[in-house]
Amino acid sequence: MYKRHEPFRYQFDSPIEGSLSVIHTEDGSERSNKGAILVYNLSPKGCCFTSDLILPIKQELKFFIQISLNGDCLDMPGYTVWKKPTGKTYMYGFSLDENNVSADQITNAIKRYVGSIKSN
């Protein structure tokens, strides 16, 4: 069973649209075509998303997720850690590659996003 260890996880009121592609090279320079995803929550260590794609759960297979939060573009390489069918789609747990993603960048983007919601 996968257990995450993180200080917080932000749950979006409405899912955020994003894209997912497969990384074909070590440096991430070659990627597959993008598939649409909906991100439901985000933390400095990972996220939860749905997709109509059937993805394998393998740490060796790297994916690249892109989302935008109020103009902050987050490019997040990582891998799927669990999968759950949800009707015609699948829900996935995604662990970020800690070597490439700044936890501070994600934390600050979430703070700005929450701040923009409160000011509206």
mmCIF file with all atom_site columns, N, CA and C in Angstrom, residues 20-87:
data_model
loop_
_atom_site.group_PDB
_atom_site.id
_atom_site.type_symbol
_atom_site.label_atom_id
_atom_site.label_alt_id
_atom_site.label_comp_id
_atom_site.label_asym_id
_atom_site.label_entity_id
_atom_site.label_seq_id
_atom_site.pdbx_PDB_ins_code
_atom_site.Cartn_x
_atom_site.Cartn_y
_atom_site.Cartn_z
_atom_site.occupancy
_atom_site.B_iso_or_equiv
_atom_site.pdbx_formal_charge
_atom_site.auth_seq_id
_atom_site.auth_comp_id
_atom_site.auth_asym_id
_atom_site.auth_atom_id
_atom_site.pdbx_PDB_model_num
ATOM 1   N N  . LEU A 1 20 ? -0.800  15.571 -19.793 1.00 0.00 ? 20 LEU A N  1
ATOM 2   C CA . LEU A 1 20 ? 0.141   14.537 -19.386 1.00 0.00 ? 20 LEU A CA 1
ATOM 3   C C  . LEU A 1 20 ? 0.791   13.957 -20.632 1.00 0.00 ? 20 LEU A C  1
ATOM 4   N N  . SER A 1 21 ? 2.097   13.741 -20.557 1.00 0.00 ? 21 SER A N  1
ATOM 5   C CA . SER A 1 21 ? 2.807   13.073 -21.650 1.00 0.00 ? 21 SER A CA 1
ATOM 6   C C  . SER A 1 21 ? 3.817   12.105 -21.055 1.00 0.00 ? 21 SER A C  1
ATOM 7   N N  . VAL A 1 22 ? 4.228   11.132 -21.853 1.00 0.00 ? 22 VAL A N  1
ATOM 8   C CA . VAL A 1 22 ? 5.231   10.164 -21.440 1.00 0.00 ? 22 VAL A CA 1
ATOM 9   C C  . VAL A 1 22 ? 6.604   10.739 -21.772 1.00 0.00 ? 22 VAL A C  1
ATOM 10  N N  . ILE A 1 23 ? 7.550   10.618 -20.834 1.00 0.00 ? 23 ILE A N  1
ATOM 11  C CA . ILE A 1 23 ? 8.919   11.061 -21.073 1.00 0.00 ? 23 ILE A CA 1
ATOM 12  C C  . ILE A 1 23 ? 9.694   9.883  -21.658 1.00 0.00 ? 23 ILE A C  1
ATOM 13  N N  . HIS A 1 24 ? 10.284  10.089 -22.828 1.00 0.00 ? 24 HIS A N  1
ATOM 14  C CA . HIS A 1 24 ? 10.996  9.008  -23.518 1.00 0.00 ? 24 HIS A CA 1
ATOM 15  C C  . HIS A 1 24 ? 12.491  9.003  -23.277 1.00 0.00 ? 24 HIS A C  1
ATOM 16  N N  . THR A 1 25 ? 13.054  10.096 -22.744 1.00 0.00 ? 25 THR A N  1
ATOM 17  C CA . THR A 1 25 ? 14.494  10.154 -22.528 1.00 0.00 ? 25 THR A CA 1
ATOM 18  C C  . THR A 1 25 ? 14.796  10.577 -21.100 1.00 0.00 ? 25 THR A C  1
ATOM 19  N N  . GLU A 1 26 ? 16.001  10.290 -20.644 1.00 0.00 ? 26 GLU A N  1
ATOM 20  C CA . GLU A 1 26 ? 16.418  10.628 -19.277 1.00 0.00 ? 26 GLU A CA 1
ATOM 21  C C  . GLU A 1 26 ? 16.316  12.123 -19.000 1.00 0.00 ? 26 GLU A C  1
ATOM 22  N N  . ASP A 1 27 ? 16.687  12.959 -19.976 1.00 0.00 ? 27 ASP A N  1
ATOM 23  C CA . ASP A 1 27 ? 16.679  14.398 -19.733 1.00 0.00 ? 27 ASP A CA 1
ATOM 24  C C  . ASP A 1 27 ? 15.309  15.025 -19.996 1.00 0.00 ? 27 ASP A C  1
ATOM 25  N N  . GLY A 1 28 ? 14.317  14.212 -20.392 1.00 0.00 ? 28 GLY A N  1
ATOM 26  C CA . GLY A 1 28 ? 12.956  14.714 -20.602 1.00 0.00 ? 28 GLY A CA 1
ATOM 27  C C  . GLY A 1 28 ? 12.764  15.460 -21.903 1.00 0.00 ? 28 GLY A C  1
ATOM 28  N N  . SER A 1 29 ? 13.756  15.410 -22.796 1.00 0.00 ? 29 SER A N  1
ATOM 29  C CA . SER A 1 29 ? 13.678  16.187 -24.033 1.00 0.00 ? 29 SER A CA 1
ATOM 30  C C  . SER A 1 29 ? 12.708  15.591 -25.045 1.00 0.00 ? 29 SER A C  1
ATOM 31  N N  . GLU A 1 30 ? 12.464  14.292 -25.002 1.00 0.00 ? 30 GLU A N  1
ATOM 32  C CA . GLU A 1 30 ? 11.518  13.667 -25.927 1.00 0.00 ? 30 GLU A CA 1
ATOM 33  C C  . GLU A 1 30 ? 10.287  13.213 -25.154 1.00 0.00 ? 30 GLU A C  1
ATOM 34  N N  . ARG A 1 31 ? 9.127   13.667 -25.622 1.00 0.00 ? 31 ARG A N  1
ATOM 35  C CA . ARG A 1 31 ? 7.873   13.329 -24.950 1.00 0.00 ? 31 ARG A CA 1
ATOM 36  C C  . ARG A 1 31 ? 6.841   12.892 -25.977 1.00 0.00 ? 31 ARG A C  1
ATOM 37  N N  . SER A 1 32 ? 5.874   12.109 -25.483 1.00 0.00 ? 32 SER A N  1
ATOM 38  C CA . SER A 1 32 ? 4.778   11.666 -26.345 1.00 0.00 ? 32 SER A CA 1
ATOM 39  C C  . SER A 1 32 ? 3.799   12.815 -26.555 1.00 0.00 ? 32 SER A C  1
ATOM 40  N N  . ASN A 1 33 ? 2.777   12.567 -27.353 1.00 0.00 ? 33 ASN A N  1
ATOM 41  C CA . ASN A 1 33 ? 1.689   13.527 -27.485 1.00 0.00 ? 33 ASN A CA 1
ATOM 42  C C  . ASN A 1 33 ? 1.034   13.722 -26.125 1.00 0.00 ? 33 ASN A C  1
ATOM 43  N N  . LYS A 1 34 ? 0.409   14.869 -25.944 1.00 0.00 ? 34 LYS A N  1
ATOM 44  C CA . LYS A 1 34 ? -0.223  15.192 -24.666 1.00 0.00 ? 34 LYS A CA 1
ATOM 45  C C  . LYS A 1 34 ? -1.628  14.609 -24.593 1.00 0.00 ? 34 LYS A C  1
ATOM 46  N N  . GLY A 1 35 ? -1.983  14.135 -23.394 1.00 0.00 ? 35 GLY A N  1
ATOM 47  C CA . GLY A 1 35 ? -3.333  13.682 -23.104 1.00 0.00 ? 35 GLY A CA 1
ATOM 48  C C  . GLY A 1 35 ? -3.943  14.598 -22.053 1.00 0.00 ? 35 GLY A C  1
ATOM 49  N N  . ALA A 1 36 ? -5.249  14.798 -22.110 1.00 0.00 ? 36 ALA A N  1
ATOM 50  C CA . ALA A 1 36 ? -5.928  15.683 -21.159 1.00 0.00 ? 36 ALA A CA 1
ATOM 51  C C  . ALA A 1 36 ? -6.106  15.001 -19.815 1.00 0.00 ? 36 ALA A C  1
ATOM 52  N N  . ILE A 1 37 ? -5.920  15.775 -18.731 1.00 0.00 ? 37 ILE A N  1
ATOM 53  C CA . ILE A 1 37 ? -6.155  15.285 -17.377 1.00 0.00 ? 37 ILE A CA 1
ATOM 54  C C  . ILE A 1 37 ? -6.888  16.362 -16.583 1.00 0.00 ? 37 ILE A C  1
ATOM 55  N N  . LEU A 1 38 ? -7.478  15.955 -15.459 1.00 0.00 ? 38 LEU A N  1
ATOM 56  C CA . LEU A 1 38 ? -8.065  16.879 -14.486 1.00 0.00 ? 38 LEU A CA 1
ATOM 57  C C  . LEU A 1 38 ? -7.379  16.630 -13.155 1.00 0.00 ? 38 LEU A C  1
ATOM 58  N N  . VAL A 1 39 ? -6.771  17.676 -12.596 1.00 0.00 ? 39 VAL A N  1
ATOM 59  C CA . VAL A 1 39 ? -6.048  17.569 -11.326 1.00 0.00 ? 39 VAL A CA 1
ATOM 60  C C  . VAL A 1 39 ? -6.992  17.975 -10.197 1.00 0.00 ? 39 VAL A C  1
ATOM 61  N N  . TYR A 1 40 ? -7.147  17.096 -9.208  1.00 0.00 ? 40 TYR A N  1
ATOM 62  C CA . TYR A 1 40 ? -8.071  17.312 -8.094  1.00 0.00 ? 40 TYR A CA 1
ATOM 63  C C  . TYR A 1 40 ? -7.386  17.851 -6.850  1.00 0.00 ? 40 TYR A C  1
ATOM 64  N N  . ASN A 1 41 ? -6.126  17.484 -6.644  1.00 0.00 ? 41 ASN A N  1
ATOM 65  C CA . ASN A 1 41 ? -5.397  18.030 -5.514  1.00 0.00 ? 41 ASN A CA 1
ATOM 66  C C  . ASN A 1 41 ? -3.914  18.060 -5.852  1.00 0.00 ? 41 ASN A C  1
ATOM 67  N N  . LEU A 1 42 ? -3.172  18.869 -5.070  1.00 0.00 ? 42 LEU A N  1
ATOM 68  C CA . LEU A 1 42 ? -1.763  19.095 -5.364  1.00 0.00 ? 42 LEU A CA 1
ATOM 69  C C  . LEU A 1 42 ? -1.011  19.345 -4.069  1.00 0.00 ? 42 LEU A C  1
ATOM 70  N N  . SER A 1 43 ? 0.188   18.800 -3.999  1.00 0.00 ? 43 SER A N  1
ATOM 71  C CA . SER A 1 43 ? 1.076   19.050 -2.868  1.00 0.00 ? 43 SER A CA 1
ATOM 72  C C  . SER A 1 43 ? 2.491   19.204 -3.412  1.00 0.00 ? 43 SER A C  1
ATOM 73  N N  . PRO A 1 44 ? 3.439   19.593 -2.571  1.00 0.00 ? 44 PRO A N  1
ATOM 74  C CA . PRO A 1 44 ? 4.820   19.687 -3.031  1.00 0.00 ? 44 PRO A CA 1
ATOM 75  C C  . PRO A 1 44 ? 5.410   18.329 -3.437  1.00 0.00 ? 44 PRO A C  1
ATOM 76  N N  . LYS A 1 45 ? 4.739   17.247 -3.107  1.00 0.00 ? 45 LYS A N  1
ATOM 77  C CA . LYS A 1 45 ? 5.273   15.917 -3.421  1.00 0.00 ? 45 LYS A CA 1
ATOM 78  C C  . LYS A 1 45 ? 4.466   15.147 -4.466  1.00 0.00 ? 45 LYS A C  1
ATOM 79  N N  . GLY A 1 46 ? 3.282   15.644 -4.856  1.00 0.00 ? 46 GLY A N  1
ATOM 80  C CA . GLY A 1 46 ? 2.497   14.898 -5.823  1.00 0.00 ? 46 GLY A CA 1
ATOM 81  C C  . GLY A 1 46 ? 1.127   15.489 -6.058  1.00 0.00 ? 46 GLY A C  1
ATOM 82  N N  . CYS A 1 47 ? 0.315   14.735 -6.779  1.00 0.00 ? 47 CYS A N  1
ATOM 83  C CA . CYS A 1 47 ? -1.046  15.179 -7.076  1.00 0.00 ? 47 CYS A CA 1
ATOM 84  C C  . CYS A 1 47 ? -1.932  13.975 -7.353  1.00 0.00 ? 47 CYS A C  1
ATOM 85  N N  . CYS A 1 48 ? -3.212  14.237 -7.467  1.00 0.00 ? 48 CYS A N  1
ATOM 86  C CA . CYS A 1 48 ? -4.205  13.234 -7.832  1.00 0.00 ? 48 CYS A CA 1
ATOM 87  C C  . CYS A 1 48 ? -4.932  13.765 -9.060  1.00 0.00 ? 48 CYS A C  1
ATOM 88  N N  . PHE A 1 49 ? -5.052  12.929 -10.088 1.00 0.00 ? 49 PHE A N  1
ATOM 89  C CA . PHE A 1 49 ? -5.704  13.377 -11.315 1.00 0.00 ? 49 PHE A CA 1
ATOM 90  C C  . PHE A 1 49 ? -6.543  12.259 -11.912 1.00 0.00 ? 49 PHE A C  1
ATOM 91  N N  . THR A 1 50 ? -7.458  12.647 -12.797 1.00 0.00 ? 50 THR A N  1
ATOM 92  C CA . THR A 1 50 ? -8.221  11.669 -13.569 1.00 0.00 ? 50 THR A CA 1
ATOM 93  C C  . THR A 1 50 ? -7.875  11.826 -15.041 1.00 0.00 ? 50 THR A C  1
ATOM 94  N N  . SER A 1 51 ? -8.047  10.701 -15.750 1.00 0.00 ? 51 SER A N  1
ATOM 95  C CA . SER A 1 51 ? -7.796  10.669 -17.181 1.00 0.00 ? 51 SER A CA 1
ATOM 96  C C  . SER A 1 51 ? -8.571  9.504  -17.770 1.00 0.00 ? 51 SER A C  1
ATOM 97  N N  . ASP A 1 52 ? -8.886  9.608  -19.058 1.00 0.00 ? 52 ASP A N  1
ATOM 98  C CA . ASP A 1 52 ? -9.504  8.459  -19.718 1.00 0.00 ? 52 ASP A CA 1
ATOM 99  C C  . ASP A 1 52 ? -8.433  7.519  -20.278 1.00 0.00 ? 52 ASP A C  1
ATOM 100 N N  . LEU A 1 53 ? -7.159  7.874  -20.080 1.00 0.00 ? 53 LEU A N  1
ATOM 101 C CA . LEU A 1 53 ? -6.052  7.017  -20.502 1.00 0.00 ? 53 LEU A CA 1
ATOM 102 C C  . LEU A 1 53 ? -5.823  5.910  -19.478 1.00 0.00 ? 53 LEU A C  1
ATOM 103 N N  . ILE A 1 54 ? -5.463  4.731  -19.950 1.00 0.00 ? 54 ILE A N  1
ATOM 104 C CA . ILE A 1 54 ? -5.115  3.620  -19.064 1.00 0.00 ? 54 ILE A CA 1
ATOM 105 C C  . ILE A 1 54 ? -3.592  3.616  -18.958 1.00 0.00 ? 54 ILE A C  1
ATOM 106 N N  . LEU A 1 55 ? -3.091  4.035  -17.805 1.00 0.00 ? 55 LEU A N  1
ATOM 107 C CA . LEU A 1 55 ? -1.655  4.179  -17.588 1.00 0.00 ? 55 LEU A CA 1
ATOM 108 C C  . LEU A 1 55 ? -1.122  3.054  -16.711 1.00 0.00 ? 55 LEU A C  1
ATOM 109 N N  . PRO A 1 56 ? 0.084   2.599  -16.967 1.00 0.00 ? 56 PRO A N  1
ATOM 110 C CA . PRO A 1 56 ? 0.679   1.579  -16.098 1.00 0.00 ? 56 PRO A CA 1
ATOM 111 C C  . PRO A 1 56 ? 1.180   2.208  -14.799 1.00 0.00 ? 56 PRO A C  1
ATOM 112 N N  . ILE A 1 57 ? 1.262   1.407  -13.759 1.00 0.00 ? 57 ILE A N  1
ATOM 113 C CA . ILE A 1 57 ? 1.800   1.847  -12.476 1.00 0.00 ? 57 ILE A CA 1
ATOM 114 C C  . ILE A 1 57 ? 3.211   1.273  -12.366 1.00 0.00 ? 57 ILE A C  1
ATOM 115 N N  . LYS A 1 58 ? 4.173   2.048  -12.851 1.00 0.00 ? 58 LYS A N  1
ATOM 116 C CA . LYS A 1 58 ? 5.573   1.638  -12.850 1.00 0.00 ? 58 LYS A CA 1
ATOM 117 C C  . LYS A 1 58 ? 6.431   2.851  -12.543 1.00 0.00 ? 58 LYS A C  1
ATOM 118 N N  . GLN A 1 59 ? 7.262   2.741  -11.535 1.00 0.00 ? 59 GLN A N  1
ATOM 119 C CA . GLN A 1 59 ? 8.134   3.855  -11.177 1.00 0.00 ? 59 GLN A CA 1
ATOM 120 C C  . GLN A 1 59 ? 9.147   4.145  -12.282 1.00 0.00 ? 59 GLN A C  1
ATOM 121 N N  . GLU A 1 60 ? 9.492   3.132  -13.063 1.00 0.00 ? 60 GLU A N  1
ATOM 122 C CA . GLU A 1 60 ? 10.469  3.315  -14.133 1.00 0.00 ? 60 GLU A CA 1
ATOM 123 C C  . GLU A 1 60 ? 9.915   4.127  -15.298 1.00 0.00 ? 60 GLU A C  1
ATOM 124 N N  . LEU A 1 61 ? 8.598   4.153  -15.455 1.00 0.00 ? 61 LEU A N  1
ATOM 125 C CA . LEU A 1 61 ? 7.971   4.883  -16.554 1.00 0.00 ? 61 LEU A CA 1
ATOM 126 C C  . LEU A 1 61 ? 7.635   6.296  -16.086 1.00 0.00 ? 61 LEU A C  1
ATOM 127 N N  . LYS A 1 62 ? 8.320   7.272  -16.649 1.00 0.00 ? 62 LYS A N  1
ATOM 128 C CA . LYS A 1 62 ? 8.158   8.666  -16.221 1.00 0.00 ? 62 LYS A CA 1
ATOM 129 C C  . LYS A 1 62 ? 7.132   9.387  -17.088 1.00 0.00 ? 62 LYS A C  1
ATOM 130 N N  . PHE A 1 63 ? 6.339   10.212 -16.416 1.00 0.00 ? 63 PHE A N  1
ATOM 131 C CA . PHE A 1 63 ? 5.354   11.062 -17.073 1.00 0.00 ? 63 PHE A CA 1
ATOM 132 C C  . PHE A 1 63 ? 5.675   12.517 -16.778 1.00 0.00 ? 63 PHE A C  1
ATOM 133 N N  . PHE A 1 64 ? 5.067   13.398 -17.539 1.00 0.00 ? 64 PHE A N  1
ATOM 134 C CA . PHE A 1 64 ? 5.258   14.835 -17.370 1.00 0.00 ? 64 PHE A CA 1
ATOM 135 C C  . PHE A 1 64 ? 3.877   15.471 -17.325 1.00 0.00 ? 64 PHE A C  1
ATOM 136 N N  . ILE A 1 65 ? 3.558   16.129 -16.221 1.00 0.00 ? 65 ILE A N  1
ATOM 137 C CA . ILE A 1 65 ? 2.269   16.816 -16.064 1.00 0.00 ? 65 ILE A CA 1
ATOM 138 C C  . ILE A 1 65 ? 2.506   18.319 -16.141 1.00 0.00 ? 65 ILE A C  1
ATOM 139 N N  . GLN A 1 66 ? 1.628   19.004 -16.869 1.00 0.00 ? 66 GLN A N  1
ATOM 140 C CA . GLN A 1 66 ? 1.663   20.463 -16.939 1.00 0.00 ? 66 GLN A CA 1
ATOM 141 C C  . GLN A 1 66 ? 0.297   20.998 -16.530 1.00 0.00 ? 66 GLN A C  1
ATOM 142 N N  . ILE A 1 67 ? 0.308   21.969 -15.597 1.00 0.00 ? 67 ILE A N  1
ATOM 143 C CA . ILE A 1 67 ? -0.909  22.687 -15.227 1.00 0.00 ? 67 ILE A CA 1
ATOM 144 C C  . ILE A 1 67 ? -0.563  24.160 -15.071 1.00 0.00 ? 67 ILE A C  1
ATOM 145 N N  . SER A 1 68 ? -1.587  24.989 -15.085 1.00 0.00 ? 68 SER A N  1
ATOM 146 C CA . SER A 1 68 ? -1.412  26.420 -14.860 1.00 0.00 ? 68 SER A CA 1
ATOM 147 C C  . SER A 1 68 ? -2.326  26.849 -13.725 1.00 0.00 ? 68 SER A C  1
ATOM 148 N N  . LEU A 1 69 ? -1.735  27.512 -12.740 1.00 0.00 ? 69 LEU A N  1
ATOM 149 C CA . LEU A 1 69 ? -2.502  28.073 -11.625 1.00 0.00 ? 69 LEU A CA 1
ATOM 150 C C  . LEU A 1 69 ? -2.351  29.579 -11.662 1.00 0.00 ? 69 LEU A C  1
ATOM 151 N N  . ASN A 1 70 ? -3.378  30.289 -12.117 1.00 0.00 ? 70 ASN A N  1
ATOM 152 C CA . ASN A 1 70 ? -3.347  31.760 -12.199 1.00 0.00 ? 70 ASN A CA 1
ATOM 153 C C  . ASN A 1 70 ? -2.077  32.286 -12.846 1.00 0.00 ? 70 ASN A C  1
ATOM 154 N N  . GLY A 1 71 ? -1.682  31.701 -13.947 1.00 0.00 ? 71 GLY A N  1
ATOM 155 C CA . GLY A 1 71 ? -0.515  32.168 -14.665 1.00 0.00 ? 71 GLY A CA 1
ATOM 156 C C  . GLY A 1 71 ? 0.783   31.496 -14.273 1.00 0.00 ? 71 GLY A C  1
ATOM 157 N N  . ASP A 1 72 ? 0.806   30.774 -13.148 1.00 0.00 ? 72 ASP A N  1
ATOM 158 C CA . ASP A 1 72 ? 1.987   30.010 -12.766 1.00 0.00 ? 72 ASP A CA 1
ATOM 159 C C  . ASP A 1 72 ? 1.940   28.680 -13.503 1.00 0.00 ? 72 ASP A C  1
ATOM 160 N N  . CYS A 1 73 ? 2.871   28.480 -14.442 1.00 0.00 ? 73 CYS A N  1
ATOM 161 C CA . CYS A 1 73 ? 2.923   27.218 -15.174 1.00 0.00 ? 73 CYS A CA 1
ATOM 162 C C  . CYS A 1 73 ? 3.789   26.238 -14.389 1.00 0.00 ? 73 CYS A C  1
ATOM 163 N N  . LEU A 1 74 ? 3.200   25.121 -14.013 1.00 0.00 ? 74 LEU A N  1
ATOM 164 C CA . LEU A 1 74 ? 3.925   24.092 -13.274 1.00 0.00 ? 74 LEU A CA 1
ATOM 165 C C  . LEU A 1 74 ? 4.204   22.916 -14.196 1.00 0.00 ? 74 LEU A C  1
ATOM 166 N N  . ASP A 1 75 ? 5.471   22.603 -14.364 1.00 0.00 ? 75 ASP A N  1
ATOM 167 C CA . ASP A 1 75 ? 5.924   21.477 -15.165 1.00 0.00 ? 75 ASP A CA 1
ATOM 168 C C  . ASP A 1 75 ? 6.438   20.429 -14.195 1.00 0.00 ? 75 ASP A C  1
ATOM 169 N N  . MET A 1 76 ? 5.750   19.288 -14.137 1.00 0.00 ? 76 MET A N  1
ATOM 170 C CA . MET A 1 76 ? 6.012   18.325 -13.071 1.00 0.00 ? 76 MET A CA 1
ATOM 171 C C  . MET A 1 76 ? 6.291   16.926 -13.618 1.00 0.00 ? 76 MET A C  1
ATOM 172 N N  . PRO A 1 77 ? 7.559   16.505 -13.636 1.00 0.00 ? 77 PRO A N  1
ATOM 173 C CA . PRO A 1 77 ? 7.862   15.128 -14.001 1.00 0.00 ? 77 PRO A CA 1
ATOM 174 C C  . PRO A 1 77 ? 7.662   14.209 -12.800 1.00 0.00 ? 77 PRO A C  1
ATOM 175 N N  . GLY A 1 78 ? 7.294   12.968 -13.060 1.00 0.00 ? 78 GLY A N  1
ATOM 176 C CA . GLY A 1 78 ? 7.107   12.007 -11.978 1.00 0.00 ? 78 GLY A CA 1
ATOM 177 C C  . GLY A 1 78 ? 6.570   10.694 -12.508 1.00 0.00 ? 78 GLY A C  1
ATOM 178 N N  . TYR A 1 79 ? 5.904   9.960  -11.626 1.00 0.00 ? 79 TYR A N  1
ATOM 179 C CA . TYR A 1 79 ? 5.399   8.644  -12.002 1.00 0.00 ? 79 TYR A CA 1
ATOM 180 C C  . TYR A 1 79 ? 4.111   8.331  -11.231 1.00 0.00 ? 79 TYR A C  1
ATOM 181 N N  . THR A 1 80 ? 3.314   7.441  -11.777 1.00 0.00 ? 80 THR A N  1
ATOM 182 C CA . THR A 1 80 ? 2.065   7.043  -11.133 1.00 0.00 ? 80 THR A CA 1
ATOM 183 C C  . THR A 1 80 ? 2.367   6.035  -10.027 1.00 0.00 ? 80 THR A C  1
ATOM 184 N N  . VAL A 1 81 ? 1.617   6.150  -8.915  1.00 0.00 ? 81 VAL A N  1
ATOM 185 C CA . VAL A 1 81 ? 1.843   5.243  -7.781  1.00 0.00 ? 81 VAL A CA 1
ATOM 186 C C  . VAL A 1 81 ? 0.614   4.396  -7.465  1.00 0.00 ? 81 VAL A C  1
ATOM 187 N N  . TRP A 1 82 ? -0.563  4.813  -7.938  1.00 0.00 ? 82 TRP A N  1
ATOM 188 C CA . TRP A 1 82 ? -1.758  3.990  -7.785  1.00 0.00 ? 82 TRP A CA 1
ATOM 189 C C  . TRP A 1 82 ? -2.774  4.386  -8.845  1.00 0.00 ? 82 TRP A C  1
ATOM 190 N N  . LYS A 1 83 ? -3.727  3.485  -9.069  1.00 0.00 ? 83 LYS A N  1
ATOM 191 C CA . LYS A 1 83 ? -4.780  3.698  -10.069 1.00 0.00 ? 83 LYS A CA 1
ATOM 192 C C  . LYS A 1 83 ? -6.082  3.140  -9.520  1.00 0.00 ? 83 LYS A C  1
ATOM 193 N N  . LYS A 1 84 ? -7.183  3.865  -9.765  1.00 0.00 ? 84 LYS A N  1
ATOM 194 C CA . LYS A 1 84 ? -8.501  3.426  -9.317  1.00 0.00 ? 84 LYS A CA 1
ATOM 195 C C  . LYS A 1 84 ? -9.522  3.745  -10.411 1.00 0.00 ? 84 LYS A C  1
ATOM 196 N N  . PRO A 1 85 ? -10.290 2.766  -10.874 1.00 0.00 ? 85 PRO A N  1
ATOM 197 C CA . PRO A 1 85 ? -11.313 3.062  -11.878 1.00 0.00 ? 85 PRO A CA 1
ATOM 198 C C  . PRO A 1 85 ? -12.418 3.930  -11.281 1.00 0.00 ? 85 PRO A C  1
ATOM 199 N N  . THR A 1 86 ? -12.867 4.917  -12.062 1.00 0.00 ? 86 THR A N  1
ATOM 200 C CA . THR A 1 86 ? -13.946 5.813  -11.631 1.00 0.00 ? 86 THR A CA 1
ATOM 201 C C  . THR A 1 86 ? -14.930 5.973  -12.787 1.00 0.00 ? 86 THR A C  1
ATOM 202 N N  . GLY A 1 87 ? -15.732 4.964  -13.000 1.00 0.00 ? 87 GLY A N  1
ATOM 203 C CA . GLY A 1 87 ? -16.669 4.999  -14.130 1.00 0.00 ? 87 GLY A CA 1
ATOM 204 C C  . GLY A 1 87 ? -15.920 4.783  -15.428 1.00 0.00 ? 87 GLY A C  1
#
